[in-house]
Tab-separated table of C-alpha atoms in Angstrom:
chain	number	residue	atom	x	y	z
A	1	GLU	CA	-89.369	-10.900	80.319
A	2	LYS	CA	-86.254	-12.562	81.167
A	3	LYS	CA	-87.858	-13.855	84.180
A	4	ASN	CA	-90.546	-15.273	82.396
A	5	GLU	CA	-88.461	-17.222	79.755
A	6	GLU	CA	-86.652	-18.434	82.856
A	7	SER	CA	-89.792	-19.491	84.320
A	8	LYS	CA	-90.559	-21.133	81.105
A	9	ASP	CA	-87.601	-22.812	81.044
A	10	LEU	CA	-87.375	-24.154	84.389
A	11	SER	CA	-91.034	-25.551	83.869
A	12	ARG	CA	-90.022	-27.003	80.790
A	13	ARG	CA	-86.985	-28.892	82.509
A	14	LEU	CA	-89.117	-29.607	85.551
A	15	ALA	CA	-91.614	-31.529	83.210
A	16	ASP	CA	-89.024	-33.382	81.470
A	17	LEU	CA	-87.752	-34.541	84.694
A	18	GLU	CA	-91.218	-35.654	86.084
A	19	ARG	CA	-91.470	-37.686	82.511
A	20	GLU	CA	-88.306	-39.298	83.038
A	21	ARG	CA	-89.129	-40.117	86.511
A	22	ASP	CA	-92.554	-41.840	85.305
A	23	ALA	CA	-90.549	-43.831	82.778
A	24	PHE	CA	-88.138	-45.024	85.458
A	25	LYS	CA	-90.921	-45.600	87.227
A	26	ASN	CA	-92.564	-47.808	84.465
A	27	GLN	CA	-89.370	-49.343	83.883
A	28	LEU	CA	-88.813	-50.213	87.437
A	29	SER	CA	-92.155	-51.678	87.397
A	30	LYS	CA	-91.855	-54.011	84.244
A	31	LYS	CA	-88.414	-55.269	85.750
A	32	GLU	CA	-90.287	-56.018	88.898
A	33	ASN	CA	-92.873	-57.895	87.237
A	34	GLN	CA	-90.377	-59.677	84.866
A	35	LEU	CA	-88.703	-60.820	88.415
A	36	ALA	CA	-91.984	-62.414	89.536
A	37	ASN	CA	-92.853	-63.945	86.127
A	38	LEU	CA	-89.338	-65.583	86.632
A	39	SER	CA	-89.993	-66.772	90.011
A	40	PHE	CA	-93.553	-68.259	89.196
A	41	GLN	CA	-91.842	-70.415	86.034
A	42	LEU	CA	-89.309	-71.385	88.679
A	43	LYS	CA	-91.864	-72.588	90.677
A	44	ASP	CA	-93.883	-73.983	88.545
A	45	GLN	CA	-90.398	-75.769	86.631
A	46	ALA	CA	-89.956	-77.432	90.138
A	47	LEU	CA	-93.814	-78.593	90.808
A	48	GLU	CA	-93.548	-79.840	87.233
A	49	HIS	CA	-90.132	-81.705	87.880
A	50	LEU	CA	-91.498	-83.132	91.176
A	51	LYS	CA	-94.311	-84.497	89.578
A	52	LEU	CA	-92.069	-86.448	86.911
A	53	SER	CA	-90.121	-87.262	89.758
A	54	GLU	CA	-92.814	-89.042	91.666
A	55	GLN	CA	-94.085	-90.787	88.193
A	56	LEU	CA	-90.405	-92.279	87.912
A	57	ALA	CA	-90.312	-93.605	91.094
A	58	ALA	CA	-93.376	-95.909	90.032
A	59	ARG	CA	-90.969	-97.360	87.311
A	60	THR	CA	-87.996	-99.826	87.775
A	61	THR	CA	-84.856	-99.354	89.956
A	62	GLU	CA	-82.118	-99.081	87.332
A	63	SER	CA	-84.663	-96.457	85.002
A	64	LYS	CA	-85.809	-94.587	87.868
A	65	ASP	CA	-81.981	-93.743	89.097
A	66	GLN	CA	-80.992	-92.693	85.500
A	67	ALA	CA	-84.139	-90.579	84.823
A	68	LEU	CA	-83.724	-88.847	88.388
A	69	GLU	CA	-79.935	-88.060	87.535
A	70	HIS	CA	-80.934	-86.637	84.156
A	71	LEU	CA	-83.712	-84.914	85.830
A	72	LYS	CA	-81.519	-83.360	88.532
A	73	LEU	CA	-79.031	-82.362	86.047
A	74	ARG	CA	-81.297	-80.380	83.563
A	75	LEU	CA	-83.109	-78.787	87.000
A	76	SER	CA	-79.733	-77.093	88.019
A	77	GLU	CA	-79.009	-76.300	85.216
A	78	GLN	CA	-82.273	-74.396	84.769
A	79	LEU	CA	-82.062	-73.173	88.282
A	80	ALA	CA	-78.558	-71.858	87.419
A	81	ALA	CA	-80.028	-69.879	84.237
A	82	ARG	CA	-82.968	-68.731	86.269
A	83	THR	CA	-80.763	-67.326	89.208
A	84	THR	CA	-78.589	-65.527	86.833
A	85	GLU	CA	-81.740	-63.877	85.184
A	86	SER	CA	-83.036	-63.300	88.460
A	87	ALA	CA	-79.630	-61.621	89.726
A	88	ASP	CA	-79.394	-59.288	86.297
A	89	LEU	CA	-83.083	-58.214	86.974
A	90	LYS	CA	-82.433	-57.298	90.529
A	91	HIS	CA	-79.496	-55.194	89.347
A	92	GLN	CA	-81.391	-53.727	86.436
A	93	VAL	CA	-84.039	-52.870	89.227
A	94	GLN	CA	-81.424	-51.425	91.901
A	95	THR	CA	-80.107	-49.312	88.971
A	96	ALA	CA	-83.659	-47.968	88.256
A	97	ASN	CA	-84.259	-47.463	91.789
A	98	SER	CA	-81.054	-45.127	91.962
A	99	LYS	CA	-81.640	-43.497	88.804
A	100	LEU	CA	-85.156	-42.860	90.534
A	101	VAL	CA	-83.762	-41.425	93.561
A	102	ARG	CA	-81.247	-39.077	91.640
A	103	ARG	CA	-84.111	-37.606	89.697
A	104	ASP	CA	-86.289	-37.175	92.780
A	105	LYS	CA	-83.369	-35.219	94.134
A	106	GLN	CA	-83.224	-33.496	91.015
A	107	LEU	CA	-86.912	-32.411	90.835
A	108	LYS	CA	-87.122	-31.137	94.260
A	109	GLY	CA	-83.625	-29.257	93.506
A	110	LEU	CA	-85.527	-27.695	90.510
A	111	SER	CA	-88.586	-27.170	92.224
A	112	GLN	CA	-87.072	-25.211	95.161
A	113	SER	CA	-85.048	-23.008	92.592
A	114	PHE	CA	-88.166	-22.366	90.580
A	115	SER	CA	-90.021	-21.245	93.886
A	116	TRP	CA	-87.388	-19.163	95.299
A	117	LYS	CA	-87.009	-17.655	91.344
A	118	LEU	CA	-90.790	-17.147	91.298
A	119	THR	CA	-91.295	-15.197	94.568
A	120	SER	CA	-87.979	-13.171	94.166
A	121	PRO	CA	-90.009	-9.848	92.691
A	122	LEU	CA	-92.506	-10.405	95.901
A	123	ARG	CA	-89.464	-10.060	98.367
A	124	TRP	CA	-87.960	-7.036	96.693
A	125	ILE	CA	-91.255	-5.298	96.765
A	126	SER	CA	-91.885	-6.512	100.559
A	127	HIS	CA	-88.461	-5.665	101.528
A	128	PHE	CA	-88.531	-1.964	99.321
A	129	PHE	CA	-92.100	-0.889	101.231
A	130	ILE	CA	-90.313	-1.839	104.671
A	131	LYS	CA	-87.663	0.627	104.069
A	132	VAL	CA	-89.933	2.998	102.650
A	133	VAL	CA	-92.299	2.766	105.708
């Protein structure tokens, strides 16, 4: 009965760890999607700024120079902000990856421990029969 309880406890712990692993995978997937979305936004903004730059080139030289300087400054600020967000997301993805690896190792350890405890009565019985015979 005690082994039954241990087996049930290990099964519950294994299920809990699997749920945690799945949650981490979900978080990781969300972070990767956020990172991809930021990348697309950055490319779209760069394309938009390029189009604006082409339109401004058709205007007079003085106003064109002023507008381009303002545009470059704005683009630099946005690029810096997106780069920081991207670095933060990469860090979060790396953290989630390491947690996932750690959880996988724990799962493997629990699975092996569970298998060992589950087969121990069979090993005892076979050992007993070997001695008797």
